[in-house]
PDB file of C-alpha atoms in Angstrom:
ATOM      1  CA  MET A   1     -49.415   7.613 -47.433  1.00 80.00           C
ATOM      2  CA  THR A   2     -52.080   6.516 -44.989  1.00 92.00           C
ATOM      3  CA  ARG A   3     -55.738   7.414 -45.551  1.00 96.00           C
ATOM      4  CA  ALA A   4     -57.775   7.492 -42.735  1.00 97.00           C
ATOM      5  CA  LEU A   5     -61.831   6.788 -42.052  1.00 98.00           C
ATOM      6  CA  ILE A   6     -63.323   7.825 -38.737  1.00 98.00           C
ATOM      7  CA  LEU A   7     -66.618   5.949 -38.512  1.00 98.00           C
ATOM      8  CA  THR A   8     -68.628   6.198 -35.370  1.00 97.00           C
ATOM      9  CA  HIS A   9     -71.577   5.898 -34.026  1.00 95.00           C
ATOM     10  CA  GLY A  10     -73.899   9.482 -34.517  1.00 94.00           C
ATOM     11  CA  LYS A  11     -71.876  12.400 -35.569  1.00 96.00           C
ATOM     12  CA  LEU A  12     -68.444  11.238 -32.860  1.00 97.00           C
ATOM     13  CA  GLY A  13     -66.531  11.308 -36.294  1.00 97.00           C
ATOM     14  CA  ARG A  14     -67.494  14.894 -37.712  1.00 97.00           C
ATOM     15  CA  ALA A  15     -67.564  16.861 -33.883  1.00 97.00           C
ATOM     16  CA  LEU A  16     -64.169  14.592 -33.547  1.00 97.00           C
ATOM     17  CA  LEU A  17     -62.929  16.117 -37.212  1.00 96.00           C
ATOM     18  CA  ASP A  18     -64.132  19.480 -36.878  1.00 95.00           C
ATOM     19  CA  SER A  19     -63.145  19.954 -32.719  1.00 96.00           C
ATOM     20  CA  ALA A  20     -59.228  18.726 -34.002  1.00 95.00           C
ATOM     21  CA  ALA A  21     -59.293  21.477 -36.472  1.00 93.00           C
ATOM     22  CA  HIS A  22     -59.221  24.016 -34.169  1.00 92.00           C
ATOM     23  CA  ILE A  23     -56.231  22.588 -32.918  1.00 93.00           C
ATOM     24  CA  PHE A  24     -54.047  21.931 -35.394  1.00 90.00           C
ATOM     25  CA  ARG A  25     -54.618  22.671 -39.020  1.00 84.00           C
ATOM     26  CA  GLY A  26     -53.260  21.298 -42.366  1.00 81.00           C
ATOM     27  CA  GLY A  27     -51.533  17.261 -42.357  1.00 80.00           C
ATOM     28  CA  ALA A  28     -53.216  13.950 -43.646  1.00 87.00           C
ATOM     29  CA  GLU A  29     -57.318  13.760 -44.937  1.00 88.00           C
ATOM     30  CA  VAL A  30     -59.451  12.411 -42.762  1.00 96.00           C
ATOM     31  CA  ASP A  31     -62.216  11.447 -43.790  1.00 97.00           C
ATOM     32  CA  VAL A  32     -65.450  10.575 -41.986  1.00 97.00           C
ATOM     33  CA  LEU A  33     -68.515   7.893 -41.995  1.00 97.00           C
ATOM     34  CA  SER A  34     -71.630   7.776 -39.387  1.00 96.00           C
ATOM     35  CA  ASN A  35     -73.479   4.386 -39.182  1.00 94.00           C
ATOM     36  CA  GLU A  36     -76.549   6.237 -38.569  1.00 89.00           C
ATOM     37  CA  ASP A  37     -79.095   4.237 -40.873  1.00 72.00           C
ATOM     38  CA  PHE A  38     -76.531   2.380 -42.915  1.00 87.00           C
ATOM     39  CA  CYS A  39     -77.733  -1.802 -41.493  1.00 83.00           C
ATOM     40  CA  GLY A  40     -74.536  -4.612 -40.671  1.00 80.00           C
ATOM     41  CA  SER A  41     -73.466  -5.382 -44.317  1.00 87.00           C
ATOM     42  CA  ASP A  42     -74.239  -1.931 -45.684  1.00 92.00           C
ATOM     43  CA  LEU A  43     -71.720  -0.093 -43.738  1.00 95.00           C
ATOM     44  CA  ALA A  44     -69.454  -2.808 -43.449  1.00 95.00           C
ATOM     45  CA  GLY A  45     -69.874  -2.418 -47.703  1.00 96.00           C
ATOM     46  CA  ALA A  46     -69.236   0.927 -47.277  1.00 96.00           C
ATOM     47  CA  VAL A  47     -65.838   0.883 -45.751  1.00 97.00           C
ATOM     48  CA  ARG A  48     -64.494  -1.656 -48.201  1.00 97.00           C
ATOM     49  CA  ALA A  49     -65.809   0.825 -51.553  1.00 97.00           C
ATOM     50  CA  TRP A  50     -64.026   4.166 -49.015  1.00 97.00           C
ATOM     51  CA  ALA A  51     -60.852   1.252 -48.733  1.00 97.00           C
ATOM     52  CA  ASP A  52     -60.584   0.408 -52.163  1.00 96.00           C
ATOM     53  CA  ALA A  53     -61.480   3.377 -53.832  1.00 96.00           C
ATOM     54  CA  GLU A  54     -57.395   4.055 -53.801  1.00 93.00           C
ATOM     55  CA  GLU A  55     -54.262   2.098 -53.136  1.00 93.00           C
ATOM     56  CA  GLY A  56     -51.771   1.828 -49.883  1.00 94.00           C
ATOM     57  CA  PRO A  57     -52.948   1.831 -46.377  1.00 96.00           C
ATOM     58  CA  VAL A  58     -55.279   2.539 -44.522  1.00 97.00           C
ATOM     59  CA  PHE A  59     -56.204   3.359 -40.734  1.00 98.00           C
ATOM     60  CA  VAL A  60     -59.686   3.501 -39.775  1.00 98.00           C
ATOM     61  CA  PHE A  61     -60.764   5.256 -36.128  1.00 98.00           C
ATOM     62  CA  VAL A  62     -63.094   3.334 -33.885  1.00 98.00           C
ATOM     63  CA  ASP A  63     -65.463   4.571 -31.385  1.00 96.00           C
ATOM     64  CA  VAL A  64     -66.595   1.020 -29.974  1.00 92.00           C
ATOM     65  CA  GLY A  65     -64.532  -1.500 -31.134  1.00 91.00           C
ATOM     66  CA  GLY A  66     -66.896  -4.254 -30.724  1.00 90.00           C
ATOM     67  CA  GLY A  67     -69.771  -2.040 -32.032  1.00 93.00           C
ATOM     68  CA  SER A  68     -71.516  -1.876 -34.872  1.00 94.00           C
ATOM     69  CA  CYS A  69     -68.711   0.547 -36.561  1.00 96.00           C
ATOM     70  CA  GLY A  70     -65.795  -2.142 -34.830  1.00 96.00           C
ATOM     71  CA  ILE A  71     -66.874  -5.110 -36.424  1.00 96.00           C
ATOM     72  CA  ALA A  72     -68.374  -3.704 -39.653  1.00 96.00           C
ATOM     73  CA  ALA A  73     -64.397  -2.564 -40.091  1.00 97.00           C
ATOM     74  CA  GLN A  74     -63.074  -5.730 -39.170  1.00 97.00           C
ATOM     75  CA  LEU A  75     -65.625  -7.640 -41.931  1.00 96.00           C
ATOM     76  CA  ALA A  76     -64.553  -4.737 -44.071  1.00 97.00           C
ATOM     77  CA  LEU A  77     -61.133  -4.823 -43.802  1.00 97.00           C
ATOM     78  CA  ARG A  78     -60.902  -8.515 -43.512  1.00 96.00           C
ATOM     79  CA  ASP A  79     -58.798  -9.927 -46.038  1.00 95.00           C
ATOM     80  CA  ARG A  80     -56.882  -6.367 -45.762  1.00 95.00           C
ATOM     81  CA  PRO A  81     -53.152  -6.610 -44.221  1.00 95.00           C
ATOM     82  CA  ASP A  82     -52.235  -3.193 -45.426  1.00 96.00           C
ATOM     83  CA  SER A  83     -55.240  -1.976 -42.976  1.00 97.00           C
ATOM     84  CA  TRP A  84     -55.505  -1.154 -39.420  1.00 98.00           C
ATOM     85  CA  ILE A  85     -58.533  -0.274 -37.447  1.00 98.00           C
ATOM     86  CA  LEU A  86     -58.138   1.749 -34.072  1.00 98.00           C
ATOM     87  CA  GLY A  87     -61.134   1.721 -31.215  1.00 97.00           C
ATOM     88  CA  GLY A  88     -61.637   3.924 -28.472  1.00 96.00           C
ATOM     89  CA  VAL A  89     -60.701   6.971 -31.021  1.00 98.00           C
ATOM     90  CA  ASN A  90     -60.384   9.997 -28.951  1.00 97.00           C
ATOM     91  CA  LEU A  91     -59.292  13.019 -29.209  1.00 97.00           C
ATOM     92  CA  PRO A  92     -55.611  13.130 -28.838  1.00 96.00           C
ATOM     93  CA  MET A  93     -55.406  10.217 -31.604  1.00 97.00           C
ATOM     94  CA  VAL A  94     -56.921  12.553 -34.370  1.00 97.00           C
ATOM     95  CA  LEU A  95     -53.835  14.903 -33.601  1.00 96.00           C
ATOM     96  CA  THR A  96     -51.689  12.360 -32.928  1.00 96.00           C
ATOM     97  CA  TYR A  97     -52.522  10.875 -36.468  1.00 96.00           C
ATOM     98  CA  LEU A  98     -53.036  13.824 -38.793  1.00 95.00           C
ATOM     99  CA  GLY A  99     -49.634  15.271 -37.460  1.00 93.00           C
ATOM    100  CA  ALA A 100     -47.637  12.585 -37.988  1.00 94.00           C
ATOM    101  CA  ALA A 101     -48.868   9.880 -40.440  1.00 95.00           C
ATOM    102  CA  ASP A 102     -47.220  11.139 -43.573  1.00 92.00           C
ATOM    103  CA  GLN A 103     -44.030  11.228 -40.735  1.00 93.00           C
ATOM    104  CA  LEU A 104     -43.835   8.049 -39.851  1.00 95.00           C
ATOM    105  CA  GLU A 105     -44.159   4.007 -41.160  1.00 95.00           C
ATOM    106  CA  PRO A 106     -47.630   2.489 -40.651  1.00 96.00           C
ATOM    107  CA  VAL A 107     -46.840  -0.063 -38.309  1.00 96.00           C
ATOM    108  CA  GLU A 108     -44.561   3.385 -36.178  1.00 97.00           C
ATOM    109  CA  LEU A 109     -47.628   5.378 -36.256  1.00 97.00           C
ATOM    110  CA  VAL A 110     -49.923   2.275 -34.725  1.00 97.00           C
ATOM    111  CA  SER A 111     -47.226   2.660 -32.018  1.00 97.00           C
ATOM    112  CA  LYS A 112     -47.843   6.208 -31.648  1.00 97.00           C
ATOM    113  CA  LEU A 113     -51.621   6.583 -31.908  1.00 97.00           C
ATOM    114  CA  LEU A 114     -52.021   3.977 -29.391  1.00 97.00           C
ATOM    115  CA  ASP A 115     -49.104   5.372 -27.330  1.00 96.00           C
ATOM    116  CA  ARG A 116     -50.836   9.124 -26.923  1.00 95.00           C
ATOM    117  CA  ALA A 117     -54.404   7.761 -26.942  1.00 96.00           C
ATOM    118  CA  LEU A 118     -53.890   6.344 -23.888  1.00 95.00           C
ATOM    119  CA  ASN A 119     -51.523   7.292 -22.248  1.00 93.00           C
ATOM    120  CA  SER A 120     -54.011  11.296 -22.619  1.00 93.00           C
ATOM    121  CA  VAL A 121     -56.958   9.351 -20.383  1.00 93.00           C
ATOM    122  CA  ARG A 122     -55.726   9.742 -17.120  1.00 89.00           C
ATOM    123  CA  LEU A 123     -57.397  11.500 -13.739  1.00 89.00           C
ATOM    124  CA  VAL A 124     -56.083  15.075 -14.374  1.00 86.00           C
ATOM    125  CA  GLY A 125     -54.486  17.376 -11.101  1.00 84.00           C
ATOM    126  CA  ASP A 126     -54.070  15.748  -8.104  1.00 77.00           C
ATOM    127  CA  GLU A 127     -53.565  12.333  -9.195  1.00 72.00           C
ATOM    128  CA  SER A 128     -52.720  11.404  -5.028  1.00 77.00           C
ATOM    129  CA  ARG A 129     -56.257  10.848  -5.278  1.00 77.00           C
ATOM    130  CA  SER A 130     -56.683   7.892  -7.935  1.00 73.00           C
TER     131      SER A 130
ATOM    132  CA  MET B   1     -92.383 -20.245 -20.715  1.00 72.00           C
ATOM    133  CA  SER B   2     -90.836 -17.185 -22.301  1.00 91.00           C
ATOM    134  CA  ILE B   3     -86.858 -15.932 -23.433  1.00 96.00           C
ATOM    135  CA  LEU B   4     -86.467 -12.714 -22.262  1.00 96.00           C
ATOM    136  CA  LEU B   5     -85.763 -10.851 -25.263  1.00 97.00           C
ATOM    137  CA  ALA B   6     -85.843 -12.452 -29.139  1.00 98.00           C
ATOM    138  CA  ARG B   7     -84.481  -9.347 -31.064  1.00 98.00           C
ATOM    139  CA  ILE B   8     -84.205  -8.949 -34.455  1.00 98.00           C
ATOM    140  CA  ASP B   9     -81.541  -6.117 -35.243  1.00 97.00           C
ATOM    141  CA  ASP B  10     -79.599  -6.489 -38.268  1.00 95.00           C
ATOM    142  CA  ARG B  11     -76.445  -5.350 -37.283  1.00 95.00           C
ATOM    143  CA  LEU B  12     -76.837  -8.863 -35.399  1.00 96.00           C
ATOM    144  CA  ILE B  13     -74.774  -8.363 -32.288  1.00 96.00           C
ATOM    145  CA  HIS B  14     -73.511  -4.638 -31.495  1.00 94.00           C
ATOM    146  CA  GLY B  15     -73.412  -1.802 -28.480  1.00 90.00           C
ATOM    147  CA  GLN B  16     -77.256  -1.920 -28.004  1.00 91.00           C
ATOM    148  CA  VAL B  17     -77.361  -5.527 -27.516  1.00 94.00           C
ATOM    149  CA  VAL B  18     -74.276  -5.979 -25.027  1.00 93.00           C
ATOM    150  CA  VAL B  19     -74.918  -2.885 -23.118  1.00 90.00           C
ATOM    151  CA  GLY B  20     -78.630  -2.127 -23.868  1.00 91.00           C
ATOM    152  CA  CYS B  21     -79.707  -5.969 -23.458  1.00 93.00           C
ATOM    153  CA  CYS B  22     -77.623  -7.938 -22.205  1.00 94.00           C
ATOM    154  CA  GLY B  23     -76.534  -5.507 -19.184  1.00 89.00           C
ATOM    155  CA  SER B  24     -79.786  -4.390 -18.710  1.00 91.00           C
ATOM    156  CA  LEU B  25     -81.914  -7.040 -18.274  1.00 94.00           C
ATOM    157  CA  HIS B  26     -79.351  -9.128 -16.717  1.00 94.00           C
ATOM    158  CA  ALA B  27     -79.487 -12.113 -19.217  1.00 96.00           C
ATOM    159  CA  ARG B  28     -76.649 -15.309 -19.378  1.00 97.00           C
ATOM    160  CA  ARG B  29     -76.699 -16.476 -22.676  1.00 98.00           C
ATOM    161  CA  VAL B  30     -77.590 -15.191 -26.444  1.00 98.00           C
ATOM    162  CA  ILE B  31     -78.308 -17.790 -29.815  1.00 98.00           C
ATOM    163  CA  LEU B  32     -76.717 -15.411 -32.169  1.00 98.00           C
ATOM    164  CA  CYS B  33     -79.161 -16.950 -34.749  1.00 98.00           C
ATOM    165  CA  ASP B  34     -77.753 -16.300 -38.305  1.00 98.00           C
ATOM    166  CA  PRO B  35     -76.210 -19.610 -40.838  1.00 97.00           C
ATOM    167  CA  GLU B  36     -74.280 -16.867 -42.727  1.00 96.00           C
ATOM    168  CA  VAL B  37     -72.874 -16.431 -39.358  1.00 97.00           C
ATOM    169  CA  MET B  38     -72.794 -19.949 -37.844  1.00 97.00           C
ATOM    170  CA  ALA B  39     -70.707 -21.042 -41.689  1.00 97.00           C
ATOM    171  CA  ASP B  40     -68.389 -18.153 -41.007  1.00 97.00           C
ATOM    172  CA  GLU B  41     -65.894 -18.338 -37.694  1.00 97.00           C
ATOM    173  CA  PHE B  42     -63.945 -15.056 -38.608  1.00 96.00           C
ATOM    174  CA  GLN B  43     -67.577 -13.188 -37.806  1.00 96.00           C
ATOM    175  CA  GLN B  44     -67.734 -15.310 -34.753  1.00 97.00           C
ATOM    176  CA  ARG B  45     -64.996 -14.214 -33.164  1.00 96.00           C
ATOM    177  CA  LEU B  46     -65.539 -11.278 -33.957  1.00 95.00           C
ATOM    178  CA  TYR B  47     -68.847 -11.191 -32.366  1.00 96.00           C
ATOM    179  CA  ALA B  48     -67.218 -13.429 -29.836  1.00 95.00           C
ATOM    180  CA  ALA B  49     -65.322 -10.596 -28.838  1.00 93.00           C
ATOM    181  CA  ALA B  50     -68.092  -7.898 -27.903  1.00 93.00           C
ATOM    182  CA  VAL B  51     -69.743 -10.287 -25.000  1.00 95.00           C
ATOM    183  CA  PRO B  52     -68.989 -10.268 -21.924  1.00 93.00           C
ATOM    184  CA  PRO B  53     -67.069 -13.619 -20.648  1.00 93.00           C
ATOM    185  CA  ASP B  54     -69.948 -14.799 -18.797  1.00 95.00           C
ATOM    186  CA  ILE B  55     -72.703 -14.910 -21.242  1.00 97.00           C
ATOM    187  CA  GLN B  56     -72.899 -18.314 -22.712  1.00 98.00           C
ATOM    188  CA  LEU B  57     -73.221 -16.600 -27.129  1.00 98.00           C
ATOM    189  CA  ASP B  58     -74.074 -19.196 -29.487  1.00 98.00           C
ATOM    190  CA  PHE B  59     -74.165 -19.127 -33.064  1.00 98.00           C
ATOM    191  CA  CYS B  60     -76.704 -21.416 -34.732  1.00 98.00           C
ATOM    192  CA  ASP B  61     -79.291 -21.375 -37.318  1.00 98.00           C
ATOM    193  CA  VAL B  62     -83.373 -21.343 -37.099  1.00 98.00           C
ATOM    194  CA  PRO B  63     -83.369 -25.489 -36.219  1.00 98.00           C
ATOM    195  CA  GLY B  64     -80.126 -25.734 -34.497  1.00 98.00           C
ATOM    196  CA  THR B  65     -81.379 -22.461 -31.951  1.00 98.00           C
ATOM    197  CA  ALA B  66     -85.264 -24.092 -32.017  1.00 97.00           C
ATOM    198  CA  GLU B  67     -83.858 -27.049 -30.574  1.00 97.00           C
ATOM    199  CA  ILE B  68     -81.708 -25.142 -27.708  1.00 97.00           C
ATOM    200  CA  ILE B  69     -84.426 -23.431 -26.945  1.00 97.00           C
ATOM    201  CA  ALA B  70     -86.734 -26.676 -26.534  1.00 95.00           C
ATOM    202  CA  GLY B  71     -84.025 -28.402 -23.956  1.00 96.00           C
ATOM    203  CA  LEU B  72     -84.314 -25.020 -21.797  1.00 96.00           C
ATOM    204  CA  GLY B  73     -85.901 -25.126 -18.367  1.00 95.00           C
ATOM    205  CA  GLU B  74     -87.830 -22.027 -17.380  1.00 94.00           C
ATOM    206  CA  GLU B  75     -84.822 -20.241 -15.506  1.00 95.00           C
ATOM    207  CA  GLU B  76     -82.082 -20.740 -18.593  1.00 96.00           C
ATOM    208  CA  CYS B  77     -85.270 -19.395 -20.864  1.00 96.00           C
ATOM    209  CA  ARG B  78     -85.318 -16.455 -18.207  1.00 95.00           C
ATOM    210  CA  HIS B  79     -82.442 -15.256 -18.721  1.00 97.00           C
ATOM    211  CA  LEU B  80     -81.598 -16.017 -22.549  1.00 97.00           C
ATOM    212  CA  ILE B  81     -81.280 -13.601 -25.602  1.00 98.00           C
ATOM    213  CA  VAL B  82     -82.582 -14.640 -28.722  1.00 98.00           C
ATOM    214  CA  VAL B  83     -81.019 -11.919 -32.218  1.00 98.00           C
ATOM    215  CA  THR B  84     -81.616 -12.581 -35.540  1.00 98.00           C
ATOM    216  CA  GLY B  85     -80.783 -10.665 -38.323  1.00 97.00           C
ATOM    217  CA  SER B  86     -83.817 -10.795 -40.149  1.00 96.00           C
ATOM    218  CA  CYS B  87     -87.445  -9.937 -39.777  1.00 98.00           C
ATOM    219  CA  ALA B  88     -88.012 -14.012 -41.794  1.00 98.00           C
ATOM    220  CA  ALA B  89     -86.234 -15.341 -39.745  1.00 98.00           C
ATOM    221  CA  MET B  90     -87.551 -14.520 -36.570  1.00 98.00           C
ATOM    222  CA  ARG B  91     -90.645 -16.083 -38.151  1.00 98.00           C
ATOM    223  CA  ASP B  92     -88.904 -19.128 -38.517  1.00 98.00           C
ATOM    224  CA  LEU B  93     -87.807 -19.601 -35.582  1.00 98.00           C
ATOM    225  CA  CYS B  94     -91.862 -18.807 -33.948  1.00 97.00           C
ATOM    226  CA  GLU B  95     -93.470 -22.051 -35.716  1.00 96.00           C
ATOM    227  CA  SER B  96     -91.435 -24.001 -33.926  1.00 93.00           C
ATOM    228  CA  CYS B  97     -91.179 -21.949 -30.683  1.00 94.00           C
ATOM    229  CA  PRO B  98     -93.643 -21.507 -28.860  1.00 90.00           C
ATOM    230  CA  SER B  99     -92.188 -20.496 -25.733  1.00 88.00           C
ATOM    231  CA  ILE B 100     -91.988 -16.584 -27.817  1.00 96.00           C
ATOM    232  CA  ASP B 101     -94.861 -14.845 -27.473  1.00 96.00           C
ATOM    233  CA  ARG B 102     -93.184 -11.419 -27.177  1.00 97.00           C
ATOM    234  CA  VAL B 103     -90.628 -10.008 -30.541  1.00 98.00           C
ATOM    235  CA  CYS B 104     -88.699  -6.849 -31.032  1.00 98.00           C
ATOM    236  CA  LEU B 105     -87.555  -4.699 -33.525  1.00 97.00           C
ATOM    237  CA  GLY B 106     -84.188  -3.452 -32.089  1.00 96.00           C
ATOM    238  CA  GLY B 107     -82.602  -3.168 -35.171  1.00 94.00           C
ATOM    239  CA  LEU B 108     -83.924  -2.352 -39.079  1.00 95.00           C
ATOM    240  CA  HIS B 109     -82.385   0.246 -40.876  1.00 93.00           C
ATOM    241  CA  HIS B 110     -82.307   1.750 -44.616  1.00 90.00           C
ATOM    242  CA  ARG B 111     -82.207  -0.680 -47.009  1.00 87.00           C
ATOM    243  CA  VAL B 112     -83.445  -0.532 -51.204  1.00 86.00           C
ATOM    244  CA  GLU B 113     -86.500  -1.201 -51.463  1.00 89.00           C
ATOM    245  CA  ALA B 114     -87.385  -0.776 -47.796  1.00 93.00           C
ATOM    246  CA  GLU B 115     -88.754   2.081 -46.402  1.00 94.00           C
ATOM    247  CA  GLU B 116     -89.743   3.679 -43.190  1.00 94.00           C
ATOM    248  CA  VAL B 117     -92.606   2.640 -40.758  1.00 95.00           C
ATOM    249  CA  TRP B 118     -91.426   4.213 -37.514  1.00 95.00           C
ATOM    250  CA  PRO B 119     -88.918   6.196 -36.949  1.00 93.00           C
ATOM    251  CA  GLY B 120     -85.082   4.658 -38.201  1.00 92.00           C
ATOM    252  CA  PHE B 121     -86.653   1.605 -39.037  1.00 95.00           C
ATOM    253  CA  PHE B 122     -87.499  -0.003 -42.208  1.00 95.00           C
ATOM    254  CA  LEU B 123     -89.160  -2.273 -43.553  1.00 96.00           C
ATOM    255  CA  ASP B 124     -89.398  -4.289 -46.789  1.00 95.00           C
ATOM    256  CA  ALA B 125     -92.590  -6.369 -48.183  1.00 94.00           C
ATOM    257  CA  GLU B 126     -90.804  -9.599 -47.308  1.00 95.00           C
ATOM    258  CA  ASP B 127     -89.970  -7.811 -43.435  1.00 96.00           C
ATOM    259  CA  ARG B 128     -93.242  -6.819 -43.215  1.00 96.00           C
ATOM    260  CA  ASN B 129     -94.693  -9.577 -44.526  1.00 95.00           C
ATOM    261  CA  ALA B 130     -92.961 -12.043 -41.410  1.00 97.00           C
ATOM    262  CA  LEU B 131     -94.364  -9.826 -38.615  1.00 97.00           C
ATOM    263  CA  ARG B 132     -97.215 -10.401 -39.925  1.00 96.00           C
ATOM    264  CA  ALA B 133     -97.649 -13.890 -39.316  1.00 96.00           C
ATOM    265  CA  LEU B 134     -96.071 -13.349 -36.599  1.00 97.00           C
ATOM    266  CA  LEU B 135     -99.165 -11.348 -35.252  1.00 96.00           C
ATOM    267  CA  ASP B 136    -101.648 -13.862 -36.489  1.00 95.00           C
ATOM    268  CA  ARG B 137    -100.107 -16.231 -34.295  1.00 96.00           C
ATOM    269  CA  GLY B 138    -100.358 -14.185 -31.550  1.00 96.00           C
ATOM    270  CA  ILE B 139     -97.007 -13.045 -30.974  1.00 97.00           C
ATOM    271  CA  GLU B 140     -96.335  -9.347 -29.837  1.00 97.00           C
ATOM    272  CA  VAL B 141     -94.720  -6.943 -32.047  1.00 98.00           C
ATOM    273  CA  VAL B 142     -92.422  -4.230 -30.351  1.00 98.00           C
ATOM    274  CA  VAL B 143     -91.067  -1.377 -31.633  1.00 97.00           C
ATOM    275  CA  GLN B 144     -87.409  -1.260 -28.539  1.00 96.00           C
ATOM    276  CA  ARG B 145     -84.356  -0.194 -29.423  1.00 94.00           C
ATOM    277  CA  ILE B 146     -83.391  -0.662 -25.875  1.00 93.00           C
ATOM    278  CA  PRO B 147     -84.850  -1.748 -22.621  1.00 92.00           C
ATOM    279  CA  GLY B 148     -86.221   1.436 -20.966  1.00 91.00           C
ATOM    280  CA  GLU B 149     -87.025   2.681 -24.113  1.00 93.00           C
ATOM    281  CA  GLU B 150     -90.408   3.580 -25.030  1.00 94.00           C
ATOM    282  CA  ALA B 151     -92.535   0.345 -26.759  1.00 95.00           C
ATOM    283  CA  ILE B 152     -94.314   1.067 -29.408  1.00 96.00           C
ATOM    284  CA  ASP B 153     -96.921  -1.950 -29.856  1.00 96.00           C
ATOM    285  CA  ALA B 154     -96.283  -2.471 -33.717  1.00 96.00           C
ATOM    286  CA  ALA B 155     -99.253  -4.133 -35.053  1.00 95.00           C
ATOM    287  CA  GLU B 156    -101.808  -0.930 -35.580  1.00 91.00           C
ATOM    288  CA  ARG B 157     -99.060   0.557 -38.223  1.00 92.00           C
ATOM    289  CA  LEU B 158     -98.659  -2.893 -39.881  1.00 91.00           C
ATOM    290  CA  ARG B 159    -101.990  -3.955 -40.356  1.00 87.00           C
ATOM    291  CA  ALA B 160    -102.920  -0.267 -41.408  1.00 88.00           C
ATOM    292  CA  ILE B 161     -99.788  -0.296 -44.032  1.00 84.00           C
ATOM    293  CA  ASP B 162    -101.682  -2.924 -46.312  1.00 71.00           C
ATOM    294  CA  SER B 163    -104.910  -2.566 -45.822  1.00 66.00           C
ATOM    295  CA  PRO B 164    -106.716  -2.060 -48.821  1.00 53.00           C
ATOM    296  CA  THR B 165    -107.645   2.138 -48.760  1.00 50.00           C
TER     297      THR B 165
END
């Protein structure tokens, strides 16, 4: 079973998880960490401590891959081959993880998460206007 | 001849720097002045991936940064952002770079033994000493996360903190 952390600016991660709970109950457990009040090295340390708390594969969802959260996650997990960091976290990605994390191997899960998240970003309604 | 921005930020290069500063100030070059990053190719790849390809990014220590700045012309300086991760590094840089006449505190987050001096900005004794050294050199020090946000003059608050009561 994988573990997951949503690591974002401000309160975005908590809001995503709370919003997901309005749509889907149960499924995998997900933790949340905000970059608020952390300097860069402390944020990476907090992610590392979270990852090292238990054995097994870990997923970290970040809002901006090249931002402080994405960089901290990459620094924290640089020596962990059983970790996956996904940027651009959105509600479909979180919902997919909650529903599928205990059913798929990590590599398959990554593929499904990216597929659902990317396909959710589209013009809604009359697509002929794009 | 001033550089575009001399920024102190313990997160080094991230969204505020790339989008908020480089974008709105039309920077063409960023020097990340940090010896740890300079010695670590993995970290360099992370920060390089965060910066748009049309912006030149250099990884240097303080002497290397000073050397680059000394060799730049006025136009190049006008488009240059320098980022250090600490106040002490910026103080050291300013000692050898007279072209830096203004320093911006962009991000100094919570750390052990650091106190919140402005909302969201935490300084320890070493930070305060370094910033006072900048003020003593006649360098303007402002608190400003991103351009467009109100720039707070740091001098009065800094001098008040450690002055005898």
